[in-house]
Short mmCIF file of C-alpha atoms in Angstrom, two decimals:
data_model
loop_
_atom_site.label_atom_id
_atom_site.label_comp_id
_atom_site.label_asym_id
_atom_site.label_seq_id
_atom_site.Cartn_x
_atom_site.Cartn_y
_atom_site.Cartn_z
CA UNK A 12 33.42 163.33 134.20
CA UNK A 13 29.74 162.97 134.99
CA UNK A 14 30.50 160.34 137.60
CA UNK A 15 32.92 162.71 139.34
CA UNK A 16 30.29 165.47 139.55
CA UNK A 17 27.59 163.11 140.82
CA UNK A 18 29.94 161.60 143.42
CA UNK A 19 30.85 165.09 144.55
CA UNK A 20 27.14 165.87 144.89
CA UNK A 21 26.72 162.72 146.99
CA UNK A 22 29.61 163.70 149.25
CA UNK A 23 28.42 167.28 149.71
CA UNK A 24 24.84 166.24 150.48
CA UNK A 25 24.52 166.58 154.26
CA UNK A 26 21.81 163.93 154.42
CA UNK A 27 24.37 161.28 153.46
CA UNK A 28 26.52 162.09 156.48
CA UNK A 29 24.00 161.66 159.27
CA UNK A 30 21.97 158.77 160.61
CA UNK A 31 22.51 155.02 160.98
CA UNK A 32 23.86 154.62 157.43
CA UNK A 33 25.53 158.02 157.35
CA UNK A 34 29.22 158.60 156.76
CA UNK A 35 29.97 159.70 160.35
CA UNK A 36 28.45 156.58 161.86
CA UNK A 37 30.21 154.30 159.36
CA UNK A 38 33.50 156.11 159.95
CA UNK A 39 33.13 155.67 163.71
CA UNK A 40 32.41 151.95 163.17
CA UNK A 41 35.45 151.64 160.93
CA UNK A 42 37.75 153.44 163.39
CA UNK A 43 36.42 151.45 166.33
CA UNK A 44 36.83 148.11 164.54
CA UNK A 45 40.34 149.00 163.33
CA UNK A 46 41.51 150.27 166.73
CA UNK A 47 40.11 147.34 168.73
CA UNK A 48 41.57 144.78 166.33
CA UNK A 49 44.95 146.56 166.18
CA UNK A 50 45.11 146.49 169.98
CA UNK A 51 44.10 142.83 170.14
CA UNK A 52 46.54 141.71 167.46
CA UNK A 53 49.42 143.68 169.05
CA UNK A 54 48.65 142.03 172.40
CA UNK A 55 48.79 138.61 170.75
CA UNK A 56 51.60 139.01 168.22
CA UNK A 57 54.17 141.32 169.83
CA UNK A 58 54.94 139.33 173.03
CA UNK A 59 55.32 136.16 170.97
CA UNK A 60 57.55 137.86 168.41
CA UNK A 61 59.72 139.58 171.03
CA UNK A 62 60.29 136.39 173.03
CA UNK A 63 60.94 134.32 169.90
CA UNK A 64 63.32 137.00 168.61
CA UNK A 65 65.09 137.19 171.96
CA UNK A 66 65.55 133.41 172.07
CA UNK A 67 66.41 133.30 168.36
CA UNK A 68 63.85 130.58 167.71
CA UNK A 69 60.94 130.22 165.33
CA UNK A 70 62.41 132.20 162.43
CA UNK A 71 60.79 129.88 159.88
CA UNK A 72 57.41 130.46 161.54
CA UNK A 73 57.77 134.23 161.35
CA UNK A 74 58.67 134.17 157.66
CA UNK A 75 56.17 131.52 156.58
CA UNK A 76 53.31 133.14 158.44
CA UNK A 77 53.46 136.25 156.29
CA UNK A 78 53.56 134.10 153.12
CA UNK A 79 50.50 132.18 154.30
CA UNK A 80 48.75 135.44 155.19
CA UNK A 81 49.27 136.64 151.63
CA UNK A 82 48.04 133.44 149.96
CA UNK A 83 44.80 133.08 151.92
CA UNK A 84 42.10 135.41 150.57
CA UNK A 85 40.73 137.77 153.23
CA UNK A 86 37.27 137.57 151.74
CA UNK A 87 37.28 133.76 151.93
CA UNK A 88 38.25 133.77 155.62
CA UNK A 89 35.55 136.34 156.39
CA UNK A 90 32.87 134.23 154.74
CA UNK A 91 34.16 130.95 156.21
CA UNK A 92 34.03 132.40 159.72
CA UNK A 93 30.59 133.85 159.05
CA UNK A 94 29.26 130.38 158.20
CA UNK A 95 30.74 128.76 161.31
CA UNK A 96 28.81 128.96 164.60
CA UNK A 97 30.98 132.02 165.46
CA UNK A 98 29.07 133.89 162.74
CA UNK A 99 26.03 133.86 165.01
CA UNK A 100 27.71 136.14 167.52
CA UNK A 101 27.49 139.46 165.75
CA UNK A 102 30.82 141.07 164.90
CA UNK A 103 33.02 138.35 166.37
CA UNK A 104 33.64 136.62 163.04
CA UNK A 105 34.76 139.94 161.55
CA UNK A 106 37.00 140.72 164.56
CA UNK A 107 38.65 137.29 164.41
CA UNK A 108 39.26 137.58 160.65
CA UNK A 109 40.76 141.05 161.05
CA UNK A 110 43.06 139.97 163.88
CA UNK A 111 44.19 136.91 161.91
CA UNK A 112 45.30 139.14 159.02
CA UNK A 113 46.98 141.75 161.23
CA UNK A 114 49.16 139.23 163.08
CA UNK A 115 51.56 138.22 160.24
CA UNK A 116 53.04 141.70 159.54
CA UNK A 117 53.32 142.42 163.29
CA UNK A 118 55.01 139.12 164.04
CA UNK A 119 57.37 139.13 161.07
CA UNK A 120 58.57 142.72 161.45
CA UNK A 121 59.04 142.51 165.22
CA UNK A 122 60.91 139.22 164.84
CA UNK A 123 63.18 140.55 162.09
CA UNK A 124 63.78 143.69 164.16
CA UNK A 125 64.82 141.64 167.19
CA UNK A 126 67.12 139.44 165.14
CA UNK A 127 68.64 142.52 163.48
CA UNK A 128 69.99 143.89 166.75
CA UNK A 129 73.79 144.09 166.59
CA UNK A 130 75.13 140.92 168.29
CA UNK A 131 78.07 142.95 169.69
CA UNK A 132 75.64 145.16 171.59
CA UNK A 133 73.87 142.09 172.98
CA UNK A 134 77.18 140.57 174.05
CA UNK A 135 78.26 143.80 175.70
CA UNK A 136 74.99 143.91 177.64
CA UNK A 137 75.43 140.29 178.69
CA UNK A 138 79.00 141.05 179.74
CA UNK A 139 77.63 143.80 181.99
CA UNK A 140 75.62 141.11 183.76
CA UNK A 141 72.18 141.96 182.38
CA UNK A 142 69.54 139.30 182.84
CA UNK A 143 67.50 138.00 179.94
CA UNK A 144 64.56 140.21 180.85
CA UNK A 145 66.73 143.33 181.19
CA UNK A 146 68.40 142.54 177.88
CA UNK A 147 65.05 142.07 176.14
CA UNK A 148 63.31 145.15 177.50
CA UNK A 149 66.27 147.48 177.98
CA UNK A 150 68.45 146.78 174.95
CA UNK A 151 66.86 144.66 172.25
CA UNK A 152 63.34 146.14 172.25
CA UNK A 153 64.45 149.80 171.96
CA UNK A 154 66.82 148.88 169.12
CA UNK A 155 64.13 146.83 167.37
CA UNK A 156 61.43 149.47 167.86
CA UNK A 157 61.67 151.08 164.39
CA UNK A 158 60.84 147.75 162.71
CA UNK A 159 58.23 146.91 165.34
CA UNK A 160 56.51 150.21 164.49
CA UNK A 161 56.79 149.46 160.76
CA UNK A 162 54.91 146.24 161.49
CA UNK A 163 52.25 148.16 163.42
CA UNK A 164 51.85 150.59 160.51
CA UNK A 165 51.49 147.79 157.93
CA UNK A 166 49.03 145.99 160.22
CA UNK A 167 46.95 149.15 160.68
CA UNK A 168 46.70 149.77 156.93
CA UNK A 169 45.93 146.09 156.41
CA UNK A 170 43.17 146.31 159.05
CA UNK A 171 41.58 149.30 157.33
CA UNK A 172 41.54 147.36 154.05
CA UNK A 173 40.21 144.17 155.64
CA UNK A 174 37.52 146.04 157.55
CA UNK A 175 36.37 147.44 154.20
CA UNK A 176 36.06 143.96 152.70
CA UNK A 177 34.17 142.91 155.85
CA UNK A 178 31.27 144.99 154.54
CA UNK A 179 30.86 142.34 151.83
CA UNK A 180 30.33 139.77 154.58
CA UNK A 181 27.88 141.89 156.54
CA UNK A 182 30.36 143.80 158.72
CA UNK A 183 30.04 147.51 159.43
CA UNK A 184 32.33 150.36 158.48
CA UNK A 185 32.87 152.58 155.47
CA UNK A 186 32.77 149.58 153.12
CA UNK A 187 29.03 149.46 153.79
CA UNK A 188 28.59 152.68 151.84
CA UNK A 189 30.16 150.96 148.83
CA UNK A 190 28.15 147.74 149.12
CA UNK A 191 24.94 149.71 149.70
CA UNK A 192 25.78 151.71 146.57
CA UNK A 193 26.13 148.48 144.58
CA UNK A 194 22.80 147.22 145.92
CA UNK A 195 21.14 150.50 144.91
CA UNK A 196 22.96 150.41 141.55
CA UNK A 197 24.12 153.92 142.43
CA UNK A 198 27.53 154.51 140.89
CA UNK A 199 27.88 157.94 142.54
CA UNK A 200 27.47 156.39 145.99
CA UNK A 201 29.89 153.56 145.15
CA UNK A 202 32.53 156.02 143.98
CA UNK A 203 31.93 158.41 146.88
CA UNK A 204 32.28 155.50 149.35
CA UNK A 205 35.45 154.37 147.62
CA UNK A 206 36.92 157.87 147.83
CA UNK A 207 36.13 157.99 151.56
CA UNK A 208 37.75 154.59 152.14
CA UNK A 209 40.83 155.52 150.11
CA UNK A 210 41.25 158.85 151.93
CA UNK A 211 40.79 157.13 155.29
CA UNK A 212 43.41 154.47 154.47
CA UNK A 213 45.87 157.13 153.29
CA UNK A 214 45.22 159.20 156.43
CA UNK A 215 45.96 156.20 158.68
CA UNK A 216 49.20 155.59 156.76
CA UNK A 217 49.94 159.32 156.94
CA UNK A 218 49.47 159.45 160.71
CA UNK A 219 52.04 156.68 161.18
CA UNK A 220 54.51 158.27 158.75
CA UNK A 221 54.04 161.62 160.49
CA UNK A 222 54.48 160.10 163.94
CA UNK A 223 57.73 158.55 162.77
CA UNK A 224 58.97 161.88 161.43
CA UNK A 225 58.20 163.60 164.73
CA UNK A 226 59.71 160.86 166.89
CA UNK A 227 63.28 161.22 168.26
CA UNK A 228 66.07 160.19 165.92
CA UNK A 229 67.01 156.97 167.75
CA UNK A 230 63.45 155.74 167.39
CA UNK A 231 63.36 156.37 163.67
CA UNK A 232 66.30 154.09 163.02
CA UNK A 233 67.82 153.39 159.67
CA UNK A 234 65.52 150.56 158.74
CA UNK A 235 61.93 150.42 157.52
CA UNK B 4 22.62 103.31 126.07
CA UNK B 5 20.19 103.31 128.92
CA UNK B 6 18.65 106.42 130.29
CA UNK B 7 20.05 107.37 133.71
CA UNK B 8 17.59 106.44 136.40
CA UNK B 9 17.18 108.11 139.72
CA UNK B 10 17.77 105.81 142.70
CA UNK B 11 14.40 106.89 144.09
CA UNK B 12 12.44 105.47 141.18
CA UNK B 13 13.23 101.95 142.31
CA UNK B 14 11.86 102.63 145.76
CA UNK B 15 8.40 101.51 146.56
CA UNK B 16 6.21 104.41 147.67
CA UNK B 17 5.51 102.50 150.89
CA UNK B 18 9.12 102.88 151.95
CA UNK B 19 8.76 106.63 152.14
CA UNK B 20 8.21 107.96 155.62
CA UNK B 21 5.57 110.42 154.53
CA UNK B 22 3.01 109.33 151.98
CA UNK B 23 2.56 112.86 150.69
CA UNK B 24 6.05 114.29 150.39
CA UNK B 25 9.06 112.70 148.76
CA UNK B 26 11.92 112.24 151.22
CA UNK B 27 14.79 114.64 150.42
CA UNK B 28 17.98 112.81 149.49
CA UNK B 29 20.14 112.30 152.56
CA UNK B 30 23.47 113.34 151.09
CA UNK B 31 26.07 115.86 152.17
CA UNK B 32 24.51 118.55 149.95
CA UNK B 33 21.20 118.26 151.77
CA UNK B 34 22.97 118.22 155.14
CA UNK B 35 24.99 121.30 154.08
CA UNK B 36 28.30 119.73 155.15
CA UNK B 37 31.55 121.65 154.84
CA UNK B 38 33.25 118.84 152.97
CA UNK B 39 31.10 117.31 150.28
CA UNK B 40 32.06 114.93 147.49
CA UNK B 41 28.64 115.27 145.90
CA UNK B 42 29.32 118.97 145.44
CA UNK B 43 32.50 118.24 143.50
CA UNK B 44 30.79 115.72 141.22
CA UNK B 45 27.63 117.72 140.54
CA UNK B 46 29.22 121.17 140.15
CA UNK B 47 32.55 120.36 138.55
CA UNK B 48 31.69 122.44 135.48
CA UNK B 49 30.91 125.48 137.66
CA UNK B 50 34.18 125.01 139.56
CA UNK B 51 36.20 124.59 136.37
CA UNK B 52 34.73 127.74 134.85
CA UNK B 53 35.34 129.78 138.00
CA UNK B 54 38.90 128.47 138.30
CA UNK B 55 39.61 129.34 134.66
CA UNK B 56 38.20 132.84 135.16
CA UNK B 57 40.35 133.21 138.26
CA UNK B 58 43.47 132.13 136.36
CA UNK B 59 42.68 134.50 133.49
CA UNK B 60 42.07 137.47 135.77
CA UNK B 61 45.26 137.00 137.77
CA UNK B 62 47.48 135.86 134.90
CA UNK B 63 46.48 138.72 132.64
CA UNK B 64 46.83 141.37 135.35
CA UNK B 65 50.26 140.21 136.52
CA UNK B 66 51.49 140.07 132.91
CA UNK B 67 50.16 143.57 132.20
CA UNK B 68 51.67 144.75 135.48
CA UNK B 69 55.07 143.36 134.47
CA UNK B 70 54.86 144.99 131.03
CA UNK B 71 54.15 148.36 132.67
CA UNK B 72 56.54 147.95 135.60
CA UNK B 73 59.73 147.35 133.56
CA UNK B 74 59.67 150.71 131.73
CA UNK B 75 58.58 152.50 134.92
CA UNK B 76 61.48 150.99 136.87
CA UNK B 77 63.92 151.84 134.07
CA UNK B 78 62.60 155.41 133.99
CA UNK B 79 62.90 155.73 137.76
CA UNK B 80 66.49 154.51 137.56
CA UNK B 81 67.54 156.61 134.57
CA UNK B 82 65.93 159.95 135.54
CA UNK B 83 66.39 161.12 139.07
CA UNK B 84 63.27 163.34 138.96
CA UNK B 85 61.08 160.37 138.05
CA UNK B 86 62.11 158.10 140.92
CA UNK B 87 60.20 159.95 143.65
CA UNK B 88 56.86 160.26 141.81
CA UNK B 89 56.96 156.67 140.45
CA UNK B 90 57.64 155.14 143.86
CA UNK B 91 55.28 157.56 145.64
CA UNK B 92 52.30 157.04 143.34
CA UNK B 93 52.63 153.25 143.30
CA UNK B 94 52.87 153.21 147.11
CA UNK B 95 49.73 155.33 147.42
CA UNK B 96 47.91 152.99 145.03
CA UNK B 97 48.98 150.04 147.16
CA UNK B 98 47.51 151.63 150.28
CA UNK B 99 43.99 151.91 148.78
CA UNK B 100 41.85 148.97 149.95
CA UNK B 101 40.88 146.57 147.17
CA UNK B 102 37.13 147.08 147.49
CA UNK B 103 37.63 150.84 147.11
CA UNK B 104 40.04 150.35 144.20
CA UNK B 105 37.56 148.29 142.20
CA UNK B 106 34.79 150.77 143.06
CA UNK B 107 36.88 153.76 141.94
CA UNK B 108 37.46 152.08 138.59
CA UNK B 109 33.75 151.33 138.14
CA UNK B 110 32.88 154.58 136.29
CA UNK B 111 35.85 154.04 133.95
CA UNK B 112 35.16 150.45 132.91
CA UNK B 113 31.57 149.76 134.03
CA UNK B 114 30.57 146.37 135.39
CA UNK B 115 33.21 144.33 133.58
CA UNK B 116 36.24 142.14 134.12
CA UNK B 117 38.39 145.15 133.14
CA UNK B 118 37.62 146.73 136.52
CA UNK B 119 39.17 143.78 138.34
CA UNK B 120 42.10 143.44 135.95
CA UNK B 121 42.92 147.16 136.10
CA UNK B 122 42.76 147.11 139.90
CA UNK B 123 45.03 144.08 140.15
CA UNK B 124 47.48 145.63 137.66
CA UNK B 125 47.73 148.76 139.83
CA UNK B 126 48.41 146.63 142.92
CA UNK B 127 51.08 144.52 141.25
CA UNK B 128 52.86 147.67 139.99
CA UNK B 129 54.07 148.62 143.48
CA UNK B 130 55.65 145.25 144.21
CA UNK B 131 57.10 144.83 140.72
CA UNK B 132 58.55 148.34 140.28
CA UNK B 133 60.23 148.19 143.70
CA UNK B 134 61.74 144.79 143.14
CA UNK B 135 62.90 145.48 139.58
CA UNK B 136 64.52 148.71 140.76
CA UNK B 137 66.18 146.96 143.71
CA UNK B 138 67.40 144.21 141.40
CA UNK B 139 68.89 146.65 138.89
CA UNK B 140 70.53 148.68 141.65
CA UNK B 141 72.01 145.47 143.05
CA UNK B 142 73.92 144.73 139.83
CA UNK B 143 77.64 144.96 140.72
CA UNK B 144 79.32 147.99 139.14
CA UNK B 145 82.21 145.71 138.13
CA UNK B 146 79.91 143.59 135.94
CA UNK B 147 78.52 146.71 134.29
CA UNK B 148 81.97 148.13 133.66
CA UNK B 149 83.31 144.86 132.31
CA UNK B 150 80.43 144.69 129.84
CA UNK B 151 81.01 148.29 128.74
CA UNK B 152 84.71 147.53 128.31
CA UNK B 153 83.76 144.63 126.04
CA UNK B 154 81.90 147.13 123.85
CA UNK B 155 78.31 146.44 125.00
CA UNK B 156 75.86 149.18 124.08
CA UNK B 157 73.23 150.36 126.61
CA UNK B 158 70.48 148.05 125.30
CA UNK B 159 72.71 144.98 125.14
CA UNK B 160 74.07 145.84 128.61
CA UNK B 161 70.52 145.93 129.93
CA UNK B 162 69.29 142.76 128.24
CA UNK B 163 72.38 140.58 128.51
CA UNK B 164 73.93 141.69 131.80
CA UNK B 165 71.71 143.80 134.03
CA UNK B 166 68.33 142.09 133.66
CA UNK B 167 69.71 138.55 134.11
CA UNK B 168 71.59 139.64 137.23
CA UNK B 169 68.47 141.41 138.53
CA UNK B 170 66.34 138.33 137.84
CA UNK B 171 66.27 136.85 141.37
CA UNK B 172 64.91 140.12 142.82
CA UNK B 173 62.48 140.54 139.92
CA UNK B 174 61.20 136.99 140.33
CA UNK B 175 60.79 137.48 144.07
CA UNK B 176 58.57 140.49 143.36
CA UNK B 177 56.68 138.60 140.66
CA UNK B 178 55.94 135.74 143.06
CA UNK B 179 54.60 138.06 145.76
CA UNK B 180 52.57 140.01 143.19
CA UNK B 181 51.06 136.82 141.74
CA UNK B 182 50.13 135.31 145.10
CA UNK B 183 48.57 138.63 146.18
CA UNK B 184 46.64 138.92 142.90
CA UNK B 185 45.19 135.40 143.29
CA UNK B 186 43.94 136.33 146.74
CA UNK B 187 42.69 139.84 145.87
CA UNK B 188 40.82 138.70 142.74
CA UNK B 189 38.15 137.17 145.02
CA UNK B 190 37.04 140.70 145.98
CA UNK B 191 36.16 141.19 142.30
CA UNK B 192 32.96 139.33 143.21
CA UNK B 193 31.53 142.77 144.06
CA UNK B 194 31.33 143.49 140.31
CA UNK B 195 30.56 139.88 139.41
CA UNK B 196 34.04 139.08 138.08
CA UNK B 197 35.84 137.48 141.01
CA UNK B 198 36.55 134.01 139.61
CA UNK B 199 36.30 131.71 142.61
CA UNK B 200 35.30 134.77 144.65
CA UNK B 201 31.92 134.67 142.84
CA UNK B 202 31.31 131.19 144.25
CA UNK B 203 32.32 132.36 147.74
CA UNK B 204 30.00 135.35 147.45
CA UNK B 205 26.98 133.37 146.25
CA UNK B 206 27.79 130.62 148.75
CA UNK B 207 27.73 133.19 151.53
CA UNK B 208 24.31 134.48 150.48
CA UNK B 209 22.82 130.97 150.39
CA UNK B 210 24.79 129.62 153.41
CA UNK B 211 26.25 126.95 151.12
CA UNK B 212 29.18 125.71 153.22
CA UNK B 213 30.62 123.18 150.74
CA UNK B 214 30.77 125.81 147.99
CA UNK B 215 32.51 128.41 150.18
CA UNK B 216 35.09 125.95 151.53
CA UNK B 217 35.79 124.33 148.15
CA UNK B 218 36.27 127.68 146.40
CA UNK B 219 38.48 128.98 149.24
CA UNK B 220 40.69 125.89 149.20
CA UNK B 221 40.98 126.11 145.40
CA UNK B 222 42.09 129.75 145.76
CA UNK B 223 44.87 128.83 148.16
CA UNK B 224 45.91 125.89 145.96
CA UNK B 225 46.13 128.19 142.91
CA UNK B 226 48.28 130.63 144.90
CA UNK B 227 50.64 127.88 146.06
CA UNK B 228 50.83 126.30 142.60
CA UNK B 229 51.57 129.68 140.97
CA UNK B 230 54.27 130.39 143.55
CA UNK B 231 55.95 127.01 143.00
CA UNK B 232 55.67 127.38 139.21
CA UNK B 233 57.40 130.78 139.30
CA UNK B 234 60.05 129.39 141.64
CA UNK B 235 60.69 126.64 139.07
CA UNK B 236 60.90 129.21 136.26
CA UNK B 237 63.37 131.21 138.33
CA UNK B 238 65.56 128.13 138.88
CA UNK B 239 65.51 127.40 135.13
CA UNK B 240 66.34 130.98 134.17
CA UNK B 241 69.20 131.38 136.63
CA UNK B 242 71.28 128.17 136.37
CA UNK B 243 74.33 130.03 137.72
CA UNK B 244 72.59 130.48 141.07
CA UNK B 245 72.19 126.73 141.37
CA UNK B 246 75.87 126.20 140.58
CA UNK B 247 76.74 128.75 143.25
CA UNK B 248 74.51 127.02 145.81
CA UNK B 249 76.08 123.65 145.00
CA UNK B 250 79.57 125.09 145.38
CA UNK B 251 78.82 126.31 148.86
#
């Protein structure tokens, strides 16, 4: 119980929230890193997944990629990139590692969503004389959107988690509060940092769940 | 028995480039290469110990997770009120980043392997409970009814009919949980119990490329080996699936 009280004291101490190592600055770093990497990985993964899903090719790639993503330790990739020449360019090694781990859920879910579109609907659209592009953007993408968004949600939560581990490899973000706590042998700070990270991760998940609830019924879909 | 001699003892001092300093050995360790055979030969004990620790951490936590997940899944299936909380809590636990999870458990277990094992158990619960539940719900009602008609009691129904039929889904969850645990255990390096993660962590601090790459590759190999092993176990436990595949 003592640890809970001391962690609470750490969290309620205003001095811990301000400055270079303060919570607000670390939170801003974490948000910035997560948002930038989510944008980058969506830009890379979604077009590929939508085109592959539209053409019905590369299914094995989409499935195997998520298996590979699970088997390769995030921490190992972070450290490996840090020791390559890329590691010399500030946050780039962290950004690349984060994007690499956000791509598999995006790609797999978008691909599965595209393949899950009712073939009758696709045939009807083709019968109406729709071109490939019209079919992709006007029919398949809207129908696949619920699963695409599920992929974005999983990727966002994954990014928050990976950005936390990045603190072990010298990256910024809320994880720094935890690693600094370990270096100071301060259990209250470690626990307080962990609480902040956990709440942040749950909030990110909550925002996506809430957005889905508020979205129109056709967007919610039956899947995911 | 002759005492092992260093190759440099046979060198004449005049062959050294500097008369004052011994020349450092020109091997891949000194060059800090990514791939280094010398590393494997000189540190094989370190690698073996770390690999064993890694296997213990992941094996123990997945086993504990399975032992906890079966009753939880059965409870969630039997009692309607329990399903929501069980699935909700395990999902929330799964959302917490691993570094935070281990840190939250620190006051409970202190700096020990239990922190890592407990964290990995909590992660595996989500995947296992969901898959066991899905497997049990996928058992055809006909099979259940036939067993009841043959006079099977609830326990015998579960052990002899439902669990075997749910096995493919359960094993799928077990494989994902195991592969994830192998990968997540590396983060345990933060408390000093990360198996191969410890080598990655210390290799990072000393810029020791061969150590980081070797430990990372070993991690991936363990994950792949564990996945294939469980796939083999699944094939052995469900011979009827193989017969069905052959019939197709």
